[in-house]
Short mmCIF file of C-alpha atoms in Angstrom, two decimals:
data_model
loop_
_atom_site.label_atom_id
_atom_site.label_comp_id
_atom_site.label_asym_id
_atom_site.label_seq_id
_atom_site.Cartn_x
_atom_site.Cartn_y
_atom_site.Cartn_z
CA MET A 3 0.00 0.00 0.00
CA THR A 4 1.47 3.30 -1.13
CA ILE A 5 0.21 6.29 0.83
CA GLN A 6 0.19 9.70 -0.76
CA LYS A 7 -0.82 12.64 1.42
CA LYS A 8 -2.44 15.80 0.15
CA GLY A 9 -2.99 18.96 2.15
CA PRO A 10 -5.79 21.52 1.92
CA PRO A 11 -6.19 23.71 -1.17
CA PRO A 12 -4.81 27.26 -0.98
CA ILE A 13 -8.20 28.92 -1.57
CA ALA A 14 -11.34 29.19 0.52
CA TYR A 15 -13.18 25.90 0.77
CA ILE A 16 -15.91 24.12 2.63
CA GLY A 17 -14.23 21.63 4.90
CA ALA A 18 -15.62 18.49 6.33
CA ALA A 19 -14.70 16.66 9.44
CA LEU A 20 -14.72 12.97 9.91
CA LEU A 21 -15.26 10.68 12.69
CA VAL A 22 -12.00 9.37 13.60
CA GLY A 23 -9.00 11.51 13.79
CA GLY A 24 -6.53 14.05 12.61
CA GLY A 25 -8.60 15.96 10.08
CA GLY A 26 -11.66 16.43 12.19
CA TYR A 27 -14.93 14.58 12.23
CA PHE A 28 -17.06 13.58 9.50
CA GLY A 29 -19.86 15.94 9.18
CA LEU A 30 -19.40 19.18 7.37
CA GLN A 31 -16.86 21.73 8.53
CA ALA A 32 -17.34 25.44 8.64
CA ILE A 33 -15.75 27.44 5.85
CA GLN A 34 -12.04 27.86 6.44
CA LYS A 35 -10.23 30.62 4.61
CA SER A 36 -6.64 30.71 3.48
CA GLY A 37 -4.33 32.20 6.09
CA ILE A 38 -6.56 31.48 9.09
CA ASP A 39 -5.33 28.89 11.55
CA PRO A 40 -8.48 27.18 12.92
CA VAL A 41 -6.53 25.64 15.81
CA ALA A 42 -5.61 29.10 17.12
CA GLU A 43 -9.21 30.30 17.31
CA ILE A 44 -10.70 29.98 20.81
CA LYS A 45 -14.41 30.59 21.32
CA SER A 46 -15.13 31.58 24.93
CA TYR A 47 -18.50 32.41 26.41
CA GLY A 48 -20.40 32.38 29.68
CA ASN A 49 -18.94 32.88 33.12
CA SER A 50 -15.29 33.92 32.62
CA LYS A 51 -14.41 32.85 36.17
CA ASN A 52 -15.80 29.35 35.84
CA GLN A 53 -14.58 28.19 32.45
CA ILE A 54 -14.61 24.60 31.19
CA SER A 55 -12.05 24.08 28.43
CA VAL A 56 -13.34 21.90 25.57
CA LEU A 57 -11.39 20.62 22.56
CA GLY A 58 -13.07 19.35 19.43
CA ASP A 59 -13.18 20.20 15.74
CA THR A 60 -15.61 21.49 13.13
CA PHE A 61 -17.73 18.34 12.81
CA SER A 62 -21.40 19.28 12.48
CA GLY A 63 -22.24 16.90 15.32
CA TYR A 64 -20.41 19.29 17.64
CA SER A 65 -22.30 22.35 16.38
CA THR A 66 -24.26 22.59 19.63
CA LEU A 67 -21.09 23.59 21.45
CA ARG A 68 -20.78 26.58 19.12
CA ALA A 69 -24.49 27.50 18.86
CA ASP A 70 -25.76 30.79 20.29
CA PRO A 71 -28.80 29.24 22.06
CA PHE A 72 -26.50 26.82 23.87
CA LYS A 73 -24.17 29.65 24.81
CA ASP A 74 -27.15 31.42 26.40
CA LYS A 75 -28.04 28.31 28.39
CA ILE A 76 -24.45 27.92 29.57
CA THR A 77 -24.45 31.53 30.77
CA GLN A 78 -27.74 30.99 32.62
CA ALA A 79 -26.23 27.94 34.28
CA GLU A 80 -23.40 30.18 35.58
CA LEU A 81 -20.82 28.21 33.64
CA GLY A 82 -18.37 29.24 30.96
CA ILE A 83 -16.90 27.32 28.04
CA SER A 84 -13.67 27.85 26.17
CA TYR A 85 -14.04 25.84 22.93
CA GLN A 86 -11.12 25.27 20.56
CA ASP A 87 -10.55 23.17 17.45
CA GLU A 88 -7.73 20.67 17.66
CA PHE A 89 -7.65 18.53 14.52
CA ASP A 90 -4.75 16.36 15.65
CA GLN A 91 -6.58 13.61 17.53
CA LYS A 92 -3.47 12.50 19.39
CA ALA A 93 -2.84 16.04 20.63
CA ARG A 94 -6.51 16.38 21.54
CA ALA A 95 -6.36 13.24 23.66
CA GLU A 96 -3.10 14.23 25.31
CA ALA A 97 -4.59 17.59 26.29
CA LEU A 98 -6.76 15.81 28.87
CA GLY A 99 -3.56 15.34 30.83
CA GLY A 100 -3.68 18.99 31.90
CA LYS A 101 -4.70 21.45 29.17
CA ALA A 102 -8.33 20.49 28.61
CA ASP A 103 -11.25 19.51 30.83
CA ILE A 104 -13.31 17.85 28.10
CA ILE A 105 -12.74 16.56 24.60
CA VAL A 106 -15.33 15.50 22.04
CA THR A 107 -14.16 12.74 19.72
CA THR A 108 -15.08 9.40 18.22
CA LEU A 109 -15.10 6.17 20.16
CA ASP A 110 -12.36 4.64 18.03
CA GLN A 111 -10.07 7.64 18.53
CA TYR A 112 -10.69 7.55 22.26
CA LEU A 113 -9.69 3.88 22.33
CA LYS A 114 -6.74 4.42 20.02
CA HIS A 115 -5.13 7.19 22.07
CA GLN A 116 -6.30 6.14 25.56
CA PRO A 117 -6.41 9.62 27.17
CA GLN A 118 -6.51 10.34 30.88
CA GLY A 119 -10.27 10.53 31.08
CA LYS A 120 -13.56 8.66 30.90
CA ILE A 121 -16.56 8.77 28.60
CA VAL A 122 -19.28 10.72 30.42
CA GLY A 123 -21.81 11.18 27.62
CA LEU A 124 -22.71 10.15 24.07
CA ILE A 125 -23.19 12.72 21.31
CA ASP A 126 -24.31 10.91 18.18
CA LYS A 127 -23.87 7.95 15.87
CA THR A 128 -23.75 8.17 12.11
CA VAL A 129 -26.52 6.57 10.11
CA GLY A 130 -25.47 7.19 6.53
CA ALA A 131 -23.52 10.44 6.71
CA ASP A 132 -20.33 8.66 5.64
CA ALA A 133 -20.03 6.07 2.92
CA VAL A 134 -17.78 4.09 0.60
CA VAL A 135 -18.26 5.25 -2.99
CA LEU A 136 -17.19 3.30 -6.07
CA ASN A 137 -16.21 5.32 -9.11
CA THR A 138 -18.66 3.49 -11.33
CA LYS A 139 -18.72 6.52 -13.61
CA GLN A 140 -15.03 6.01 -14.44
CA TYR A 141 -15.10 2.21 -14.06
CA PRO A 142 -18.51 0.93 -15.26
CA ASP A 143 -17.62 -2.68 -14.40
CA LEU A 144 -17.00 -1.76 -10.76
CA LYS A 145 -20.34 -2.64 -9.18
CA SER A 146 -19.26 -4.27 -5.89
CA LEU A 147 -16.17 -4.78 -3.77
CA ASP A 148 -15.64 -8.14 -5.47
CA ASP A 149 -15.15 -6.41 -8.82
CA ILE A 150 -12.08 -4.50 -7.63
CA GLU A 151 -9.57 -7.23 -8.45
CA LYS A 152 -10.86 -7.63 -12.03
CA VAL A 153 -10.85 -3.88 -12.61
CA ARG A 154 -7.40 -3.57 -11.04
CA SER A 155 -5.95 -6.28 -13.30
CA GLN A 156 -7.33 -4.53 -16.39
CA ALA A 157 -6.23 -1.00 -15.44
CA SER A 158 -3.17 0.47 -17.15
CA LYS A 159 -2.14 2.28 -13.96
CA SER A 160 -2.46 1.54 -10.27
CA LEU A 161 -5.86 2.26 -8.72
CA LYS A 162 -6.23 4.86 -6.01
CA LEU A 163 -8.40 4.88 -2.88
CA VAL A 164 -8.90 8.24 -1.20
CA TYR A 165 -10.11 9.18 2.27
CA SER A 166 -9.70 11.85 4.90
CA ALA A 167 -6.88 10.76 7.20
CA GLY A 168 -7.49 10.23 10.89
CA THR A 169 -11.25 10.37 10.46
CA PRO A 170 -14.20 7.97 10.31
CA SER A 171 -13.47 7.73 6.60
CA GLU A 172 -10.17 6.05 7.40
CA TYR A 173 -11.87 3.87 10.01
CA LEU A 174 -14.52 2.80 7.51
CA ALA A 175 -11.85 2.01 4.91
CA LYS A 176 -9.99 -0.19 7.40
CA LEU A 177 -13.24 -1.84 8.44
CA LEU A 178 -13.84 -2.87 4.83
CA ASP A 179 -10.28 -4.12 4.51
CA LEU A 180 -10.91 -6.23 7.59
CA LYS A 181 -14.39 -7.53 6.71
CA PHE A 182 -14.42 -8.11 2.93
CA ASP A 183 -12.36 -10.38 0.69
CA GLY A 184 -12.59 -8.06 -2.30
CA LEU A 185 -11.03 -4.93 -0.80
CA SER A 186 -7.45 -4.84 0.42
CA LEU A 187 -5.88 -1.46 1.08
CA SER A 188 -2.49 -2.91 0.11
CA ASP A 189 -3.76 -3.23 -3.48
CA PHE A 190 -4.28 0.53 -3.79
CA GLU A 191 -2.30 3.69 -3.87
CA VAL A 192 -3.98 5.21 -0.82
CA VAL A 193 -4.36 8.99 -0.95
CA GLU A 194 -4.91 10.65 2.42
CA VAL A 195 -6.42 14.13 2.30
CA GLU A 196 -7.42 16.72 4.88
CA GLU A 197 -11.18 16.56 4.36
CA SER A 198 -14.00 15.24 2.23
CA THR A 199 -14.13 18.16 -0.19
CA GLN A 200 -10.75 17.11 -1.54
CA ALA A 201 -11.69 13.44 -1.67
CA PHE A 202 -14.82 14.31 -3.66
CA ASP A 203 -12.80 16.51 -6.03
CA LEU A 204 -10.28 13.71 -6.65
CA LEU A 205 -13.11 11.25 -7.28
CA ASN A 206 -14.20 13.50 -10.15
CA SER A 207 -10.83 14.71 -11.44
CA ASP A 208 -8.34 11.84 -11.01
CA PRO A 209 -9.04 8.92 -13.39
CA GLN A 210 -7.07 6.55 -11.16
CA VAL A 211 -9.40 7.01 -8.16
CA ALA A 212 -11.63 3.93 -8.07
CA VAL A 213 -12.83 4.18 -4.47
CA ALA A 214 -13.47 7.16 -2.19
CA VAL A 215 -14.75 7.29 1.36
CA LEU A 216 -16.85 10.43 1.76
CA TRP A 217 -19.31 12.05 4.14
CA GLU A 218 -22.35 14.21 3.58
CA PRO A 219 -23.21 16.23 1.66
CA PHE A 220 -20.65 14.74 -0.71
CA VAL A 221 -22.15 11.26 -0.48
CA SER A 222 -25.39 12.61 -1.93
CA LYS A 223 -23.50 14.60 -4.56
CA ALA A 224 -21.53 11.51 -5.61
CA ARG A 225 -24.71 9.44 -5.90
CA GLN A 226 -26.33 12.16 -8.02
CA ALA A 227 -23.23 12.22 -10.26
CA GLY A 228 -23.60 8.51 -11.06
CA ASN A 229 -21.22 6.93 -8.58
CA THR A 230 -22.22 3.83 -6.61
CA VAL A 231 -22.57 3.99 -2.84
CA VAL A 232 -21.62 0.44 -1.95
CA LEU A 233 -21.72 0.70 1.85
CA SER A 234 -22.52 3.45 4.33
CA SER A 235 -22.70 3.92 8.07
CA SER A 236 -26.43 3.17 7.83
CA ASP A 237 -25.40 -0.43 7.05
CA VAL A 238 -23.24 -0.60 10.19
CA PRO A 239 -25.38 1.75 12.31
CA ASP A 240 -23.49 1.53 15.60
CA ALA A 241 -19.95 1.47 14.22
CA ILE A 242 -19.21 5.20 14.37
CA VAL A 243 -20.09 6.89 17.66
CA ASP A 244 -19.09 10.31 19.00
CA VAL A 245 -18.48 10.68 22.71
CA ILE A 246 -17.88 13.28 25.42
CA VAL A 247 -14.76 12.53 27.43
CA ALA A 248 -13.98 14.30 30.72
CA SER A 249 -10.50 14.37 32.18
CA ASP A 250 -9.76 12.39 35.31
CA ARG A 251 -8.84 15.71 36.90
CA MET A 252 -12.24 17.28 36.19
CA ILE A 253 -14.08 14.17 37.36
CA ALA A 254 -12.21 14.33 40.66
CA LYS A 255 -12.12 18.10 41.26
CA LYS A 256 -15.11 19.64 39.42
CA PRO A 257 -17.87 16.99 39.46
CA ASP A 258 -20.68 19.54 39.97
CA ASP A 259 -19.55 21.64 37.00
CA LEU A 260 -19.34 18.51 34.85
CA SER A 261 -22.84 17.44 35.83
CA GLN A 262 -24.21 20.93 35.12
CA PHE A 263 -22.47 21.06 31.75
CA LEU A 264 -23.97 17.71 30.69
CA THR A 265 -27.41 18.66 32.01
CA THR A 266 -27.33 21.87 29.96
CA TYR A 267 -25.98 20.09 26.88
CA TYR A 268 -28.68 17.41 26.86
CA GLN A 269 -31.40 19.96 27.58
CA HIS A 270 -30.39 21.73 24.38
CA THR A 271 -29.95 18.62 22.22
CA ASP A 272 -33.21 17.08 23.46
CA GLN A 273 -34.96 20.23 22.25
CA LEU A 274 -33.23 20.00 18.86
CA ILE A 275 -34.22 16.35 18.47
CA ARG A 276 -37.83 17.38 19.05
CA ASN A 277 -37.52 19.88 16.19
CA SER A 278 -35.60 18.54 13.18
CA ASN A 279 -35.93 21.88 11.35
CA ALA A 280 -34.14 23.64 14.20
CA LEU A 281 -31.38 21.02 14.08
CA SER A 282 -30.87 21.51 10.33
CA LYS A 283 -30.81 25.28 10.80
CA GLN A 284 -28.17 24.97 13.53
CA ILE A 285 -26.01 22.72 11.35
CA GLY A 286 -26.50 24.98 8.34
CA ALA A 287 -25.59 28.12 10.26
CA ASP A 288 -22.58 26.45 11.86
CA GLY A 289 -21.17 25.15 8.58
CA ASP A 290 -22.44 27.89 6.24
CA LEU A 291 -24.40 25.26 4.29
CA SER A 292 -27.33 25.48 1.97
CA PRO A 293 -30.63 24.18 3.42
CA ALA A 294 -30.41 21.08 1.19
CA ASP A 295 -26.83 20.27 2.26
CA ALA A 296 -27.65 20.91 5.91
CA ALA A 297 -30.61 18.53 5.63
CA SER A 298 -28.36 15.83 4.08
CA VAL A 299 -25.91 16.18 6.95
CA SER A 300 -28.55 16.16 9.69
CA LYS A 301 -30.31 13.11 8.23
CA GLY A 302 -27.05 11.16 8.41
CA ILE A 303 -26.40 11.96 12.09
CA ASP A 304 -28.49 10.46 14.89
CA PHE A 305 -28.08 12.46 18.11
CA PHE A 306 -28.40 10.75 21.46
CA THR A 307 -30.94 11.98 23.98
CA SER A 308 -29.92 11.81 27.64
CA LEU A 309 -32.19 8.78 28.15
CA GLU A 310 -30.68 6.97 25.17
CA SER A 311 -27.15 7.75 26.33
CA ASN A 312 -27.99 6.44 29.81
CA GLN A 313 -29.59 3.32 28.33
CA TRP A 314 -26.50 2.55 26.26
CA MET A 315 -24.35 2.76 29.38
CA GLN A 316 -26.71 0.93 31.71
CA SER A 317 -27.64 -1.93 29.36
CA GLY A 318 -24.09 -2.75 28.32
CA THR A 319 -24.57 -1.60 24.72
CA LEU A 320 -21.71 0.87 25.05
CA ALA A 321 -19.50 -1.83 26.57
CA LYS A 322 -20.19 -4.07 23.56
CA ARG A 323 -19.42 -1.22 21.16
CA ILE A 324 -16.15 -0.57 22.96
CA GLU A 325 -15.20 -4.24 22.69
CA ALA A 326 -16.14 -4.44 18.99
CA THR A 327 -14.29 -1.22 18.13
CA SER A 328 -11.28 -2.29 20.16
CA ALA A 329 -11.16 -5.57 18.23
CA VAL A 330 -11.17 -3.71 14.90
CA LEU A 331 -8.37 -1.40 16.05
CA SER A 332 -6.35 -4.34 17.32
CA LEU A 333 -6.73 -6.35 14.10
CA THR A 334 -5.80 -3.34 11.94
CA GLY A 335 -2.76 -2.48 14.05
CA ASP A 336 -4.17 0.79 15.40
CA ALA A 337 -4.12 -0.35 19.04
CA SER A 338 -1.91 -2.61 21.10
CA GLY A 339 -4.66 -4.96 22.23
CA ILE A 340 -8.31 -5.52 23.01
CA VAL A 341 -9.74 -3.61 26.00
CA SER A 342 -9.83 -5.84 29.06
CA ASP A 343 -12.53 -4.01 31.07
CA SER A 344 -14.73 -1.87 28.85
CA LYS A 345 -17.04 -0.77 31.68
CA ASP A 346 -14.12 0.95 33.38
CA LEU A 347 -13.88 3.43 30.51
CA TYR A 348 -17.18 5.24 31.08
CA THR A 349 -19.47 6.47 33.82
CA GLN A 350 -23.12 7.51 33.77
CA ASP A 351 -22.93 9.31 37.12
CA PHE A 352 -22.73 12.79 35.63
CA ILE A 353 -25.75 12.56 33.31
CA ALA A 354 -28.06 11.56 36.17
CA GLN A 355 -29.65 15.02 36.46
CA ALA A 356 -30.07 15.28 32.69
CA VAL A 357 -31.80 11.89 32.68
CA LYS A 358 -34.09 12.97 35.52
CA ASN A 359 -35.05 16.14 33.65
CA THR A 360 -35.85 14.27 30.43
CA GLU A 361 -37.84 11.63 32.31
CA GLN A 362 -40.01 14.40 33.76
CA VAL A 363 -40.65 15.76 30.25
CA VAL A 364 -41.48 12.28 28.92
CA ASN A 365 -43.89 11.62 31.78
CA ALA A 366 -45.62 14.94 31.17
CA ILE A 367 -46.11 14.46 27.41
CA SER A 368 -46.43 10.69 27.01
CA ALA A 369 -50.26 10.79 27.08
CA THR A 370 -50.69 13.75 24.73
CA ASP A 371 -47.68 13.23 22.44
CA PRO A 372 -46.62 9.55 22.59
CA ASP A 373 -44.53 9.82 19.40
CA LEU A 374 -42.35 12.57 20.86
CA ALA A 375 -42.05 10.61 24.10
CA LYS A 376 -40.69 7.67 22.09
CA VAL A 377 -38.15 9.90 20.35
CA LEU A 378 -36.86 11.25 23.66
CA ARG A 379 -36.54 7.69 24.95
CA GLY A 380 -34.39 6.90 21.94
CA GLU A 381 -37.07 4.94 20.10
CA LYS A 382 -36.39 6.61 16.74
CA ALA A 383 -36.89 5.59 13.15
CA SER A 384 -33.11 5.64 12.64
CA ASN A 385 -32.79 2.93 15.30
CA THR A 386 -35.19 0.59 13.51
CA THR A 387 -33.38 -2.56 12.45
CA ALA A 388 -36.21 -4.88 11.49
CA LYS A 389 -35.48 -7.39 8.75
CA ALA A 390 -36.18 -6.21 5.24
CA ASN A 391 -39.34 -7.78 3.85
CA VAL A 392 -37.81 -9.55 0.84
CA THR A 393 -38.08 -12.94 -0.86
CA GLN A 394 -35.26 -15.37 -1.59
CA GLN A 395 -35.34 -14.41 -5.26
CA GLN A 396 -35.10 -10.74 -4.37
CA ILE A 397 -32.05 -11.43 -2.22
CA LYS A 398 -30.36 -13.39 -5.03
CA ALA A 399 -31.07 -10.57 -7.49
CA ALA A 400 -30.07 -7.76 -5.11
CA PRO A 401 -26.89 -5.70 -5.70
CA LYS A 402 -23.85 -7.32 -4.14
CA VAL A 403 -21.80 -5.44 -1.56
CA GLY A 404 -19.07 -8.08 -1.49
CA ASN A 405 -17.96 -11.43 -0.13
CA PHE A 406 -17.57 -11.35 3.63
CA LYS A 407 -14.15 -12.38 4.91
CA VAL A 408 -14.58 -15.61 6.90
CA ARG A 409 -11.96 -15.95 9.64
CA GLY A 410 -11.15 -19.62 9.91
CA GLU A 411 -12.31 -22.47 7.74
CA VAL A 412 -15.68 -24.02 6.97
CA GLN A 413 -15.00 -27.67 6.16
CA PHE A 414 -17.15 -30.68 5.34
CA ALA A 415 -16.54 -34.41 5.41
CA THR A 416 -15.66 -35.77 1.97
CA GLY A 417 -18.74 -36.15 -0.17
CA SER A 418 -21.11 -35.04 2.61
CA SER A 419 -22.63 -31.96 4.20
CA THR A 420 -21.39 -32.72 7.73
CA LEU A 421 -19.33 -29.91 9.28
CA THR A 422 -15.85 -30.94 10.43
CA GLY A 423 -12.85 -29.48 12.22
CA ASN A 424 -13.28 -26.04 13.74
CA SER A 425 -16.15 -25.13 11.40
CA GLN A 426 -18.68 -24.58 14.18
CA ALA A 427 -16.37 -22.18 16.04
CA THR A 428 -15.72 -20.32 12.78
CA LEU A 429 -19.45 -19.97 12.10
CA THR A 430 -20.18 -18.89 15.68
CA ASN A 431 -17.75 -16.00 15.31
CA LEU A 432 -19.08 -15.27 11.83
CA ALA A 433 -22.62 -14.90 13.18
CA LYS A 434 -21.43 -12.22 15.62
CA GLU A 435 -19.72 -10.29 12.83
CA ILE A 436 -22.74 -10.49 10.52
CA ASN A 437 -24.90 -9.06 13.30
CA GLU A 438 -22.90 -5.83 13.10
CA PHE A 439 -24.82 -5.11 9.89
CA ASN A 440 -28.25 -3.55 9.59
CA PRO A 441 -30.86 -6.24 8.72
CA SER A 442 -33.12 -3.62 7.17
CA THR A 443 -30.53 -2.85 4.48
CA ILE A 444 -28.29 -5.94 4.29
CA ALA A 445 -29.10 -9.62 3.59
CA VAL A 446 -26.81 -12.65 3.39
CA ASN A 447 -26.55 -15.19 0.58
CA VAL A 448 -24.52 -18.29 1.49
CA VAL A 449 -23.24 -19.92 -1.69
CA GLY A 450 -21.83 -23.46 -1.80
CA HIS A 451 -19.31 -24.57 -4.43
CA THR A 452 -17.71 -27.91 -5.27
CA SER A 453 -14.83 -28.96 -7.48
CA LYS A 454 -15.50 -30.57 -10.87
CA THR A 455 -15.54 -34.25 -9.99
CA GLY A 456 -18.50 -36.56 -10.53
CA SER A 457 -21.81 -35.59 -12.08
CA ALA A 458 -23.12 -32.04 -12.25
CA ALA A 459 -26.40 -33.06 -10.62
CA THR A 460 -24.69 -34.72 -7.65
CA ASN A 461 -22.43 -31.72 -7.09
CA GLN A 462 -25.32 -29.29 -7.40
CA THR A 463 -27.24 -31.18 -4.71
CA LEU A 464 -24.19 -31.43 -2.44
CA SER A 465 -23.37 -27.72 -2.74
CA GLN A 466 -26.97 -26.80 -1.93
CA GLN A 467 -27.00 -29.08 1.12
CA ARG A 468 -23.73 -27.63 2.40
CA ALA A 469 -24.98 -24.07 1.99
CA GLU A 470 -28.19 -24.97 3.85
CA VAL A 471 -26.20 -26.51 6.71
CA VAL A 472 -24.24 -23.26 7.08
CA VAL A 473 -27.42 -21.19 6.96
CA SER A 474 -29.11 -23.40 9.58
CA TYR A 475 -26.13 -23.08 11.91
CA LEU A 476 -25.96 -19.30 11.51
CA ARG A 477 -29.69 -18.96 12.14
CA ALA A 478 -29.31 -21.03 15.29
CA GLN A 479 -26.67 -18.52 16.41
CA GLY A 480 -29.19 -15.70 16.11
CA VAL A 481 -28.16 -14.06 12.84
CA LYS A 482 -30.43 -11.04 12.42
CA PRO A 483 -30.33 -10.24 8.67
CA ASN A 484 -32.26 -12.32 6.15
CA ILE A 485 -30.12 -15.27 5.11
CA ILE A 486 -30.57 -17.78 2.29
CA ALA A 487 -28.69 -20.75 0.82
CA GLU A 488 -27.67 -21.23 -2.80
CA GLY A 489 -25.78 -24.16 -4.32
CA LYS A 490 -23.77 -23.69 -7.52
CA GLY A 491 -22.06 -27.06 -7.80
CA PHE A 492 -18.94 -26.71 -9.93
CA SER A 493 -20.42 -24.09 -12.27
CA ALA A 494 -18.31 -21.20 -10.90
CA PRO A 495 -14.69 -22.32 -10.40
CA LEU A 496 -12.09 -19.88 -9.10
CA ALA A 497 -10.27 -17.87 -11.76
CA GLY A 498 -6.97 -19.46 -12.76
CA ILE A 499 -7.66 -22.66 -10.80
CA ASP A 500 -8.21 -26.07 -12.39
CA PRO A 501 -11.97 -26.78 -11.99
CA ALA A 502 -11.10 -30.20 -10.53
CA ASN A 503 -8.86 -28.68 -7.86
CA SER A 504 -10.19 -29.06 -4.31
CA LYS A 505 -9.67 -25.30 -3.73
CA ASN A 506 -12.94 -24.79 -5.57
CA GLN A 507 -14.77 -26.50 -2.69
CA ARG A 508 -15.64 -23.38 -0.78
CA THR A 509 -18.44 -21.49 0.94
CA GLU A 510 -19.02 -17.86 0.01
CA VAL A 511 -20.84 -15.50 2.36
CA GLN A 512 -22.19 -12.74 0.17
CA LEU A 513 -23.63 -9.53 1.61
CA LYS A 514 -26.45 -8.13 -0.54
CA ARG A 515 -28.06 -4.69 -0.46
CA VAL A 516 -31.80 -5.07 0.03
CA GLY A 517 -32.69 -1.60 1.31
CA GLY A 518 -31.43 1.92 1.92
#
């Protein structure tokens, strides 16, 4: 993998921040003009004698911290905030050691840099605001991740993959590298840019760019331009989460201020969630966006209410997300190991008052406005993960995302459909990984293959039986997406492999797009 880095353009531009690291988060950034250092700009408001220092970046999900109505609430609460952009995620994390009271960041960056602080609140998760885009316009045969190798072998020059470095774009790219057979970052010339504007420009201007990881509103613009969105954060709805992290020092020495800050923050965001138009206006004003672009951004970000944040912490959902994210970081070499005690990394103590306040609102309106009460509890449409209502034929005909990377082997006794070896352990782990995907948008097609020995009819029957055995086992493990079995006998041998070779005896786990 060759990495080429590109900095920001020398003229005024609309930036975009991503979820994971150095370049900011992955919503849309405010306009940055040439010659202005965004890191040097400090926005202070409220009580000057009781300031809480906060580090973040220009991600639209953090727009509340810069919004005038929130500033007014902070002043009324007799607090003050000093907010500053720090796009270097490592430096942001290290600042909790003495320079900052609070940082806002993504869960993966928190785990990667392990700052001296704990998660005290949840901000949002992305539900489609960032996505992997195939340059189908430039490469018409590139329809899924499995087509990359064929396109790469036919290209006269090396293919490029572009993303914003240190952001959720990079995290999503590494997640694909980890989860799918068809995409390997080592096969690309990887271009790391500052923000999504540049990635989108390269997608349109550089004929070698075959894959780009973008965020809104550039995802929508790419789709409108004829590119293929092969996978987005709506397909892995809990993978990218933004968090509020308080320093150990603030937790120990200023617990009342921390509690008041979180109470005020959730009071404001709960009001925004109740009024989606107000949320879009806040994001638009913060990022100097058109109403249409602001709406695209806000639709792709799902903000946590205080009740939902508390539920994630209390139920163990956050602990599971920490463990899953830690595993991804460990497998991709971004962290030294898997977290041993995830529950030690967060505390819900300081959102208790915010939760109490929201519960009072819910109790007061539940009879007259039950829909709003559900939203404040976190029962939102964006959290709906019911299985797509599709038939087996619809799944087979659906667009293919790619072949899922199976860790371990799925083996059968010679000439039979009986699982052997460590196949059951492999499938147990596979079921857990498949459940990371959204069953309302993703389905699974398990395809059995044999080598070319014996009759076609016998091999067709055997491949179907083997695929059905795998499907039955995965269903027994609680796989949530729709899942079907398909046998292909020896009709689809591996490229460059003798059809009679035993390597053709394989089980493919195809992810198909059935919604979204």
